[in-house]
XYZ file of N, CA and C in Angstrom:
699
model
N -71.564 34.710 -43.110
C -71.794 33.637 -44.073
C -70.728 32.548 -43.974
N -69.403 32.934 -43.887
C -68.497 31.869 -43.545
C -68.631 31.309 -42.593
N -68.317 31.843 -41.046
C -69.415 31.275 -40.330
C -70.368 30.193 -40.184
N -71.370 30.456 -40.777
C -72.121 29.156 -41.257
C -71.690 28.143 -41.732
N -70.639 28.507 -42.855
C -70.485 27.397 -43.900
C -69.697 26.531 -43.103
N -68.472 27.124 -41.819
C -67.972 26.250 -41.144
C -68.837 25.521 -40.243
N -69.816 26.146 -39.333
C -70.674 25.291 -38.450
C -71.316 24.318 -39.489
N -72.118 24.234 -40.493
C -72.706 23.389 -41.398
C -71.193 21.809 -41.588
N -70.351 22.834 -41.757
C -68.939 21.739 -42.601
C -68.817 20.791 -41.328
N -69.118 20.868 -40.376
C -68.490 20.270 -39.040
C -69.115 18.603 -38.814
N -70.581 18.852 -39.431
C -71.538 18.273 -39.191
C -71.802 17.542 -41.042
N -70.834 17.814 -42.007
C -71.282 17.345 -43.261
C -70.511 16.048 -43.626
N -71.278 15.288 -43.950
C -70.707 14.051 -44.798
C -71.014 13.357 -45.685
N -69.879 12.596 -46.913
C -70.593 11.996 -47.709
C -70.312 10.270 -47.419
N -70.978 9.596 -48.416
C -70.714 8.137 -48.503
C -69.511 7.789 -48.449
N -69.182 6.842 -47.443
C -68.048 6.160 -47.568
C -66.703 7.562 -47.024
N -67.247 8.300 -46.047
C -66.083 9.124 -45.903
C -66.775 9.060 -44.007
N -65.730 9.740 -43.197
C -66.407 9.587 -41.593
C -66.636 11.331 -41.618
N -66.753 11.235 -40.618
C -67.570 12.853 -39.734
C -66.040 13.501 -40.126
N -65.865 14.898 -39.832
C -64.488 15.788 -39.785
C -64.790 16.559 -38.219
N -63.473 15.657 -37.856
C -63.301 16.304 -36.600
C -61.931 16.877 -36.103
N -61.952 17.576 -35.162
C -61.162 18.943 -34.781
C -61.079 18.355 -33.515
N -59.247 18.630 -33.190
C -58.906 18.261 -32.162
C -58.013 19.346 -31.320
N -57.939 19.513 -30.246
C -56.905 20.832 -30.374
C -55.387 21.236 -30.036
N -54.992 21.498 -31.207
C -53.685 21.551 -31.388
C -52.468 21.602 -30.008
N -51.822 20.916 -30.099
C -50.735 20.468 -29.117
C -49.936 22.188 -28.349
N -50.171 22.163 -27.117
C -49.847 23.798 -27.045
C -47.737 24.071 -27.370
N -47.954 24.621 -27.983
C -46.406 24.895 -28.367
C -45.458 25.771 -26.874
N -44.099 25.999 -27.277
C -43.385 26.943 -26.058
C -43.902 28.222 -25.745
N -44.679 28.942 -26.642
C -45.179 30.048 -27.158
C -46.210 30.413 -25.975
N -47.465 29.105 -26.153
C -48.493 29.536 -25.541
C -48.746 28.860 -24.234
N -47.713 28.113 -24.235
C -47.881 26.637 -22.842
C -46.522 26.553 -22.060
N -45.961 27.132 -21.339
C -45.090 26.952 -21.225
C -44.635 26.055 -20.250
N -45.777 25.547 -19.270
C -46.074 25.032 -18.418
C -45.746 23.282 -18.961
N -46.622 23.487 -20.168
C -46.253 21.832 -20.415
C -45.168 21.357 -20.676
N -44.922 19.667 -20.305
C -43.509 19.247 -20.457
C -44.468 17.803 -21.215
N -43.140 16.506 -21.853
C -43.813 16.499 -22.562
C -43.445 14.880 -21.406
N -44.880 14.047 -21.377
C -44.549 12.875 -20.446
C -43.365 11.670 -20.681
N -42.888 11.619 -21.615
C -42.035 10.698 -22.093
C -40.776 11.318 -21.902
N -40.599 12.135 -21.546
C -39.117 12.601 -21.719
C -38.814 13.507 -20.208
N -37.821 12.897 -19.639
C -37.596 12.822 -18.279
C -36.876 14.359 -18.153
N -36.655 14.602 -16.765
C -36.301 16.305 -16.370
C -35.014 16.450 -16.884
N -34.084 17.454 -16.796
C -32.951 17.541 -17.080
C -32.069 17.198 -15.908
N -32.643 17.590 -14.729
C -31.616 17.037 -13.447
C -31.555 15.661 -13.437
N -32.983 14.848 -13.623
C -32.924 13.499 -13.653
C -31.991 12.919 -15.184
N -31.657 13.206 -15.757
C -30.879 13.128 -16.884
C -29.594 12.822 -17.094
N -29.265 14.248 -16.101
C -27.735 14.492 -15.234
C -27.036 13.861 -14.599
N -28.464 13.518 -13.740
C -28.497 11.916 -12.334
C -27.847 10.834 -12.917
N -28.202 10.338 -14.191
C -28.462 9.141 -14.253
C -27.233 8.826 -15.210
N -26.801 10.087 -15.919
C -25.521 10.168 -16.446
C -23.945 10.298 -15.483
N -24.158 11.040 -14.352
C -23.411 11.174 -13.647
C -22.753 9.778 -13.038
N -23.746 9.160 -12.782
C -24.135 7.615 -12.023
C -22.841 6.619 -12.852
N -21.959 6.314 -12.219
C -21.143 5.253 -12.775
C -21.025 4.154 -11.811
N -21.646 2.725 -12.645
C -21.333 1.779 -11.546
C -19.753 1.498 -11.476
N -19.917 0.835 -10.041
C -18.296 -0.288 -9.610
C -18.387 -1.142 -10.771
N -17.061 -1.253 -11.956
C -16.976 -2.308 -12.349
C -15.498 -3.399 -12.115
N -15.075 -4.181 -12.741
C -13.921 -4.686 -11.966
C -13.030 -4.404 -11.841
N -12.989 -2.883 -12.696
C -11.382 -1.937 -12.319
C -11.489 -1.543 -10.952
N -12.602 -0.624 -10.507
C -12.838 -0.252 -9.296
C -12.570 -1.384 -7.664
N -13.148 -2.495 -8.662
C -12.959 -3.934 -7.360
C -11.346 -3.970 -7.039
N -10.767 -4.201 -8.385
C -9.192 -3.909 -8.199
C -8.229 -2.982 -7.576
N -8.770 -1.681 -7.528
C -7.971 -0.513 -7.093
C -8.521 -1.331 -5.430
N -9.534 -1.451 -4.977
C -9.989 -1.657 -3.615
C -9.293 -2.543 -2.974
N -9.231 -3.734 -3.714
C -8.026 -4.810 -3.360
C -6.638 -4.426 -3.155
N -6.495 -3.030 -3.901
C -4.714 -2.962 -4.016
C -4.536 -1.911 -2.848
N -5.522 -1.218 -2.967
C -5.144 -0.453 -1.848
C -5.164 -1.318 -0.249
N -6.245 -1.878 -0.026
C -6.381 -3.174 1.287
C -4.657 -3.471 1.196
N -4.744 -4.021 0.240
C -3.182 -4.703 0.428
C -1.798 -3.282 0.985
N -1.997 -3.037 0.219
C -0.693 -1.673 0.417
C -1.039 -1.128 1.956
N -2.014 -1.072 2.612
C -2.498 -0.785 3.852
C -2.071 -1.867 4.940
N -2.500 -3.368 4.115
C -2.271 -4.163 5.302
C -0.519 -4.395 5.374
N 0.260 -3.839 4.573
C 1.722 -4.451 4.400
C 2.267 -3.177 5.574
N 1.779 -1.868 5.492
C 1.612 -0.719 6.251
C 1.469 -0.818 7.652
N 0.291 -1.620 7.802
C 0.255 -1.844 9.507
C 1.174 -2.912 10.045
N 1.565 -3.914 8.938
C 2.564 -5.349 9.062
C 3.973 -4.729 9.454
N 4.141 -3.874 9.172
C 5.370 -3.015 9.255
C 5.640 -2.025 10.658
N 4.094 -1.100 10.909
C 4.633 -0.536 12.092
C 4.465 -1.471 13.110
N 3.540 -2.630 13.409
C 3.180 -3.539 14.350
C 4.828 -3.856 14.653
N 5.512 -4.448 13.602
C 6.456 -5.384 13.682
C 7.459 -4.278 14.517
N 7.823 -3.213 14.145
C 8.206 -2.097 14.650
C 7.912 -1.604 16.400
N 6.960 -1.761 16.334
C 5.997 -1.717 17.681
C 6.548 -2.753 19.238
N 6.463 -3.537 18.205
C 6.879 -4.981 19.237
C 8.308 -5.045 19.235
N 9.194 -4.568 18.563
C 10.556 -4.655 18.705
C 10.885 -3.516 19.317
N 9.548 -2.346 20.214
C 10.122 -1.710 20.869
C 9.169 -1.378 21.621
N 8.640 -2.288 22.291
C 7.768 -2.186 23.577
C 7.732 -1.133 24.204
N 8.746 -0.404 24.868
C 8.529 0.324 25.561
C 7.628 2.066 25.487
N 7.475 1.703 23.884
C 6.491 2.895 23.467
C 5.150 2.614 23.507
N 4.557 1.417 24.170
C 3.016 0.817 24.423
C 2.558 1.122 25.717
N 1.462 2.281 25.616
C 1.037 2.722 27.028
C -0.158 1.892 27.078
N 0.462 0.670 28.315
C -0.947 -0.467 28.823
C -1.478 -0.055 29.698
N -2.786 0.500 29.314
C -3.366 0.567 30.866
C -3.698 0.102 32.278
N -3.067 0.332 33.242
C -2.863 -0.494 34.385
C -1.829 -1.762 34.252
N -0.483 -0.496 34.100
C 0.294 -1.962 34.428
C 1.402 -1.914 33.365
N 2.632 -2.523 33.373
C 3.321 -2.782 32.707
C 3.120 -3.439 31.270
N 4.300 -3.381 30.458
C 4.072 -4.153 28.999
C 4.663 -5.456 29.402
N 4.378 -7.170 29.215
C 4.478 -8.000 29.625
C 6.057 -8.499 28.829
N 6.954 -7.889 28.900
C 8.237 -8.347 27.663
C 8.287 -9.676 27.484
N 8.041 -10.606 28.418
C 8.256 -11.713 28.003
C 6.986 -12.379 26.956
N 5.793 -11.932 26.987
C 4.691 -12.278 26.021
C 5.505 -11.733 24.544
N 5.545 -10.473 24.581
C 5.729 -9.599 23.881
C 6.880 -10.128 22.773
N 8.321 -10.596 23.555
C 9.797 -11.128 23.023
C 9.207 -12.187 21.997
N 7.773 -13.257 22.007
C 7.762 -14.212 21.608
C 7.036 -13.818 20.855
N 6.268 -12.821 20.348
C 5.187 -12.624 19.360
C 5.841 -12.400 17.916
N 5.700 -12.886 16.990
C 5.881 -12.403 15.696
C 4.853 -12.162 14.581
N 4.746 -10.832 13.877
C 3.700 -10.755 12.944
C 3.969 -11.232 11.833
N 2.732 -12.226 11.476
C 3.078 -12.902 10.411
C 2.211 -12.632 9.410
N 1.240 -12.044 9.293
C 0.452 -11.414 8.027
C -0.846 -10.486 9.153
N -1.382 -9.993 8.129
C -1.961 -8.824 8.222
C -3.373 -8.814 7.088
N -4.462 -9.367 7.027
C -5.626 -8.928 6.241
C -6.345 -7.519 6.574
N -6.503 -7.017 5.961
C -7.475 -6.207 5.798
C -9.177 -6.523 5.515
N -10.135 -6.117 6.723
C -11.522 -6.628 6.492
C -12.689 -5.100 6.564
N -13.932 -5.268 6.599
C -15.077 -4.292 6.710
C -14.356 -3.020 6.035
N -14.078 -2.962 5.049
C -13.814 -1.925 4.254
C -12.729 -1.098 4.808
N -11.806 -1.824 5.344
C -10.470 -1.430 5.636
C -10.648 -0.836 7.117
N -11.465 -1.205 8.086
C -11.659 -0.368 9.358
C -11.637 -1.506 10.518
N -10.538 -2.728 9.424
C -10.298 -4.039 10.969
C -9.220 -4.890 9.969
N -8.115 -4.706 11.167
C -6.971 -5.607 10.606
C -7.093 -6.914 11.298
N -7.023 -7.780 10.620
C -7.135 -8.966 11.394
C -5.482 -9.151 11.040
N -4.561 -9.285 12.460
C -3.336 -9.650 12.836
C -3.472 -11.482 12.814
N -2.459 -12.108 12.126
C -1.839 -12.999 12.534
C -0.303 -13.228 12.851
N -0.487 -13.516 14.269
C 0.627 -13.817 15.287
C 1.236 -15.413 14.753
N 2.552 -15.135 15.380
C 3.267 -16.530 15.713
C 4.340 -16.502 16.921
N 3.583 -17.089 17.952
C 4.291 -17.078 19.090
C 5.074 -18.380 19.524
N 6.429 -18.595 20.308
C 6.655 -19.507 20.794
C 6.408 -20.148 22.353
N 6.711 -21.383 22.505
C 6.853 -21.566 23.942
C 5.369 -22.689 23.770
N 4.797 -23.100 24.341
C 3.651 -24.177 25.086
C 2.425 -23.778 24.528
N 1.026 -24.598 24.373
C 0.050 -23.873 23.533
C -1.007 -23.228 24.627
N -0.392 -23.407 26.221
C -0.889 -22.327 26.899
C -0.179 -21.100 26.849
N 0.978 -21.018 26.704
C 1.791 -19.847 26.607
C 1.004 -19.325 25.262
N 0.978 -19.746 24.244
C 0.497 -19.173 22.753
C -0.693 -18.485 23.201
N -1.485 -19.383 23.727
C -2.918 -18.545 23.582
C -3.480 -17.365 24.810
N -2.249 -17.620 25.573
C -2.062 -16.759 26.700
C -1.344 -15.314 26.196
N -0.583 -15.802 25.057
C 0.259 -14.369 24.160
C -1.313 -13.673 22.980
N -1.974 -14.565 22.946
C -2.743 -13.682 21.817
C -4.012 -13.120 22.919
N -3.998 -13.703 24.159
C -5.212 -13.034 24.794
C -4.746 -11.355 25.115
N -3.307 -11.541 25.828
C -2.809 -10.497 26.141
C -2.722 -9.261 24.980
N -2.703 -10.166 23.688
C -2.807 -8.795 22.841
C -3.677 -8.515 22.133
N -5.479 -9.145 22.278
C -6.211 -8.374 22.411
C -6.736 -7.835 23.138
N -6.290 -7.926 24.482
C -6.847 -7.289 25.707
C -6.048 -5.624 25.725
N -4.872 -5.594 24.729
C -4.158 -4.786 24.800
C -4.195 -3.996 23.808
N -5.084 -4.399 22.849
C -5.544 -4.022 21.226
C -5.371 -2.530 21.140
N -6.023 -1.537 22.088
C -6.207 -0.575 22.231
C -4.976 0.581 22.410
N -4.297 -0.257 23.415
C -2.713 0.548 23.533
C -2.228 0.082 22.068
N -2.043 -0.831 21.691
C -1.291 -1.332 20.481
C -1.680 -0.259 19.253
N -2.980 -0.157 19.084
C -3.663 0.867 18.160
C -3.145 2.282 18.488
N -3.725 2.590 19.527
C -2.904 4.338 19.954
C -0.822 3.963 19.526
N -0.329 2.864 19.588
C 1.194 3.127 19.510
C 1.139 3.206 17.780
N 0.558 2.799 17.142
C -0.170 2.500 15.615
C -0.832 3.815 15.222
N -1.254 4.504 16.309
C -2.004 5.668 15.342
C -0.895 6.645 15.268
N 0.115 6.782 16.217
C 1.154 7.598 16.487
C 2.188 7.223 15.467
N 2.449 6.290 14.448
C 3.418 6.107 13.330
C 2.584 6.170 12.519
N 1.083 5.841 12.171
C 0.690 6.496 10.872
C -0.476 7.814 10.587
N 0.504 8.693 11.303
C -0.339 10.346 11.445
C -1.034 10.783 9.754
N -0.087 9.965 9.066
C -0.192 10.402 7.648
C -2.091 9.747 7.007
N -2.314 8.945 8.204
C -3.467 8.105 7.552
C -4.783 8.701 8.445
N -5.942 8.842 8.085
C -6.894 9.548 8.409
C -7.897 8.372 9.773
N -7.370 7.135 9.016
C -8.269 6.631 9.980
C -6.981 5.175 10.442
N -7.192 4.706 11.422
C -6.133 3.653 11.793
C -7.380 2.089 12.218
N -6.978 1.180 11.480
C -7.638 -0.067 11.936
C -7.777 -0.619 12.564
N -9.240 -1.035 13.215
C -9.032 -2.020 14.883
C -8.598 -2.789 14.228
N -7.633 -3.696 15.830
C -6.680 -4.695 15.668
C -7.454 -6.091 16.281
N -7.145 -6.942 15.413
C -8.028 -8.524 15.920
C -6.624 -9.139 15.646
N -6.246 -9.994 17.039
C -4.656 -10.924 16.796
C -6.173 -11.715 17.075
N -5.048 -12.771 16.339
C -5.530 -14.490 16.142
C -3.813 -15.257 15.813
N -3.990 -16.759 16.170
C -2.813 -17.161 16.263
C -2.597 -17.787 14.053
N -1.489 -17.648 13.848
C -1.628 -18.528 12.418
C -1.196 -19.585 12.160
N -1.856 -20.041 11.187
C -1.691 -21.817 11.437
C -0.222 -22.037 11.212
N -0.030 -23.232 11.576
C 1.749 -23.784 11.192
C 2.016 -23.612 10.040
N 1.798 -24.066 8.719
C 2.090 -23.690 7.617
C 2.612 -22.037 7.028
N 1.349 -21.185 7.368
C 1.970 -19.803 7.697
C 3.255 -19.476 8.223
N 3.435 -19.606 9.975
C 4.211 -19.142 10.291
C 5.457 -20.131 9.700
N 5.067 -21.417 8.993
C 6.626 -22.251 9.153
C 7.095 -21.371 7.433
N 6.541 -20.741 6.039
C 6.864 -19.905 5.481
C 7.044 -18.234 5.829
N 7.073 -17.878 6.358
C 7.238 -16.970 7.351
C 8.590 -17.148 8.104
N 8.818 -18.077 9.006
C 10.216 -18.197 9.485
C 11.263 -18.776 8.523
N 10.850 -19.153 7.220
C 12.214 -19.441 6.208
C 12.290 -18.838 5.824
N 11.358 -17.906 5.560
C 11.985 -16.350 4.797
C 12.510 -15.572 5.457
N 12.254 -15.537 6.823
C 13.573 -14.669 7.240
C 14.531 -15.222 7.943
N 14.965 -16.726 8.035
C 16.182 -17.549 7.964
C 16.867 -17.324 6.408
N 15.903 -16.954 5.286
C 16.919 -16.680 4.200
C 17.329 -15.286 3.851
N 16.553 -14.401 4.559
C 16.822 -13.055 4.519
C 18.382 -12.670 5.407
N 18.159 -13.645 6.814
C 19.284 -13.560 7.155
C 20.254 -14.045 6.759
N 20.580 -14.938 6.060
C 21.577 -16.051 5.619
C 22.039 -14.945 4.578
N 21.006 -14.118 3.569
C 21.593 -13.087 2.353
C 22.815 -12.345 3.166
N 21.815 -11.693 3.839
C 22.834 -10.778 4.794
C 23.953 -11.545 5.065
N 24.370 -12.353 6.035
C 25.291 -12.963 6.201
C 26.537 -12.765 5.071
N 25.684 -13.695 3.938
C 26.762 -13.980 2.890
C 26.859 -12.512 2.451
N 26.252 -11.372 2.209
C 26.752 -9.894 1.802
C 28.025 -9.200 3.090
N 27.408 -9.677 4.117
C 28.886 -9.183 4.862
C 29.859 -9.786 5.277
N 29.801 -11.322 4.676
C 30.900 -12.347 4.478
C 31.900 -12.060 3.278
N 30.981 -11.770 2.247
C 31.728 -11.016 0.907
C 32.373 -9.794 1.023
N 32.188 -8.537 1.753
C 32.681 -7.240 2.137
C 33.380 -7.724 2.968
N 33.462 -8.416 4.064
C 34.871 -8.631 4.836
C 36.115 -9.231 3.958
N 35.672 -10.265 2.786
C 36.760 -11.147 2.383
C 37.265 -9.740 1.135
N 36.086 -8.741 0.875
C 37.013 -8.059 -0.475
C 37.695 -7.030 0.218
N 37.435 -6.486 1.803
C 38.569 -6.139 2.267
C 39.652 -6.226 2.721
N 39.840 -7.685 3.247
C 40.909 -8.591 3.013
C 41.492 -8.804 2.143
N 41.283 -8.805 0.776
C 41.571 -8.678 -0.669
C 42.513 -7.372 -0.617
N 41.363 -6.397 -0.704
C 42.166 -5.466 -0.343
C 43.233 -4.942 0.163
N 43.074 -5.176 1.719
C 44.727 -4.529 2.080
C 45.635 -5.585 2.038
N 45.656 -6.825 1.278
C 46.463 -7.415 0.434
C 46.992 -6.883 -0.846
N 46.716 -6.425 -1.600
C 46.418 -5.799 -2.694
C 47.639 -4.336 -2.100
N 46.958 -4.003 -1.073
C 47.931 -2.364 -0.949
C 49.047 -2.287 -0.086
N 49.221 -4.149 0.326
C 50.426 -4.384 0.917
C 51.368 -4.465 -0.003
N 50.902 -5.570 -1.051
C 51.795 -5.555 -2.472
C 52.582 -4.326 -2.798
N 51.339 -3.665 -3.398
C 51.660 -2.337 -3.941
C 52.853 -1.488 -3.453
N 52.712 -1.786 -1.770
C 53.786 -0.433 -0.862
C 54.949 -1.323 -1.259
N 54.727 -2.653 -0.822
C 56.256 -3.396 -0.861
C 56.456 -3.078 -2.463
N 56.517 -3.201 -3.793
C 56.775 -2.802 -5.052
C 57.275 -1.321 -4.982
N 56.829 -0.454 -4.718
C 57.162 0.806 -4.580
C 58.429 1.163 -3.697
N 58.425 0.679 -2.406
C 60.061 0.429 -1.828
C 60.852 -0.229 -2.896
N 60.751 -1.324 -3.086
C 61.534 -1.821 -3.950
C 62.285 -1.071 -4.846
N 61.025 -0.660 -5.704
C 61.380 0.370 -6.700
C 62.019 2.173 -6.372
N 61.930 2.200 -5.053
C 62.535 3.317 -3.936
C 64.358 3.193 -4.497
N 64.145 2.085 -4.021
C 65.452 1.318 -3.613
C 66.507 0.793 -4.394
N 65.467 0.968 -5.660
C 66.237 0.744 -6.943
C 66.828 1.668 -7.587
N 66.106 3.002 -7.085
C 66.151 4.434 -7.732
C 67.743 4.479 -7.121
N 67.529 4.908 -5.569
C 68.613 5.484 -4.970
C 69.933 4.287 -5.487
N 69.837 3.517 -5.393
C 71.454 2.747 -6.073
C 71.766 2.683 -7.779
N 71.168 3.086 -8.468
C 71.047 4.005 -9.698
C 71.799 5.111 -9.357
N 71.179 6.117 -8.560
C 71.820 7.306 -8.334
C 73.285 7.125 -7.574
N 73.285 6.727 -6.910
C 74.881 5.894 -6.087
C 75.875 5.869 -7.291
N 75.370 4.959 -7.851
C 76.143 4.416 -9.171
C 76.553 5.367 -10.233
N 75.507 6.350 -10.233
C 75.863 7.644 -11.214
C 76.758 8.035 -10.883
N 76.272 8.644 -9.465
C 77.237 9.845 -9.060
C 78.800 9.186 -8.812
N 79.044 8.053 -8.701
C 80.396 7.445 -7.997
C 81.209 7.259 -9.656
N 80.151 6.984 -10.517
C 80.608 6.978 -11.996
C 81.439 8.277 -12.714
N 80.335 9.453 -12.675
C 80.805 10.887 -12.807
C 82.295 11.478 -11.454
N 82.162 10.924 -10.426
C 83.507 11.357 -9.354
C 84.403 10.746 -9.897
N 84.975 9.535 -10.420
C 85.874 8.987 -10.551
C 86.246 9.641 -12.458
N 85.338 9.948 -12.870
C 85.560 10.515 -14.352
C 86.530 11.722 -13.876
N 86.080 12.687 -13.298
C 86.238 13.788 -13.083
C 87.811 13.831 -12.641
N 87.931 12.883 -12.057
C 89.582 12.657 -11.301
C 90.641 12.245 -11.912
């Protein structure tokens, strides 16, 4: 009888009301376990997307500082390098000393994500001699790099080398700084020579005062003792 009354109810209506209809219930964890629900993304993709941190301009910064601290790194053993030629194995052939005597490194960029130093040189002598000094040292790039990978063992990867010559302005700040680097020096061991001069002035005084005062002692004592002999008598 109930039964009925529901099949009848399915199909009953009054004025001003619609049909009653049955829809079927959303399957829960229970009976569906299969379903997921479309709006709401996986948990790995979740993870993904949380994990995910863009580059922002702190990251640009550390990249810049490190480039730099790298390129001051290779500016250093290069310069090192060339003030001692004879550790550059050129293939076929000698190291050219006289190219070599005239080269000076004058900066160092870092490019392609730190895997190419672009060298700038400053050479002297004629602007065939110049460009005859920077051919020779990229033709030589390779020995230069192996003498470069051998001082920085500590670094995983070592940078191809691109010389190019640098403009005048460059190298002409570049050579006053170390006309004033030397001139410091100078005046620091112009100052240590004159305060040791000071010095054994100073401890010439001193000895001559101390004789003196030697000398003063013993005729004191003279004087005593010749004082007390003649008492005594």
């Amino acid at each position: 009888m109930l039964l009925g009354f529901l099949a009848t109810a399915t199909s009953f209506t009054l004025p001003g009301l619609t049909p009653l209809q049955y829809s079927k219930p959303f399957p829960s964890c229970l009976t569906d376990r299969q379903t997921v629900r479309p709006d709401r993304p996986a948990l790995s993709a979740l993870s993904m997307v949380f994990r995910r941190k863009p580059a922002g301009r702190g990251q640009g910064y550390a990249d810049d500082k490190r480039s730099g601290r790298l390129g001051k790194i290779v500016l250093t053993e290069l310069v090192q390098i060339l003030r001692n030629p004879f550790c550059i194995k050129v293939a076929g052939g000698d190291v050219d000393l006289d190219i070599v005597s005239m080269v000076s490194v004058v900066e160092v960029e870092m490019m392609g994500d730190n895997t190419i130093a672009k060298v700038l040189v400053s050479t002297m002598g004629t602007d065939a001699e110049k460009r005859q000094a920077v051919k020779w040292l990229n033709q030589n790039s390779k020995a230069l790099r192996f003498s470069l990978a051998q001082r920085m063992k500590h670094h995983k990867k070592v940078p191809e080398l691109r010389f190019t010559a640098a403009a005048l302005p460059e190298a002409m700040s570049v050579m006053s700084l170390l006309d004033q680097i030397r001139e410091e020096r100078e005046a620091k061991e112009a100052m240590s020579n004159q305060m040791t001069a000071e010095d054994e002035a100073v401890m010439e005084v001193s000895k001559g005062m101390e004789r003196e005062l030697q000398g003063m002692e013993s005729e004191d004592d003279k004087a005593l003792f010749a004082g007390s002999h003649s008492v005594s008598n």
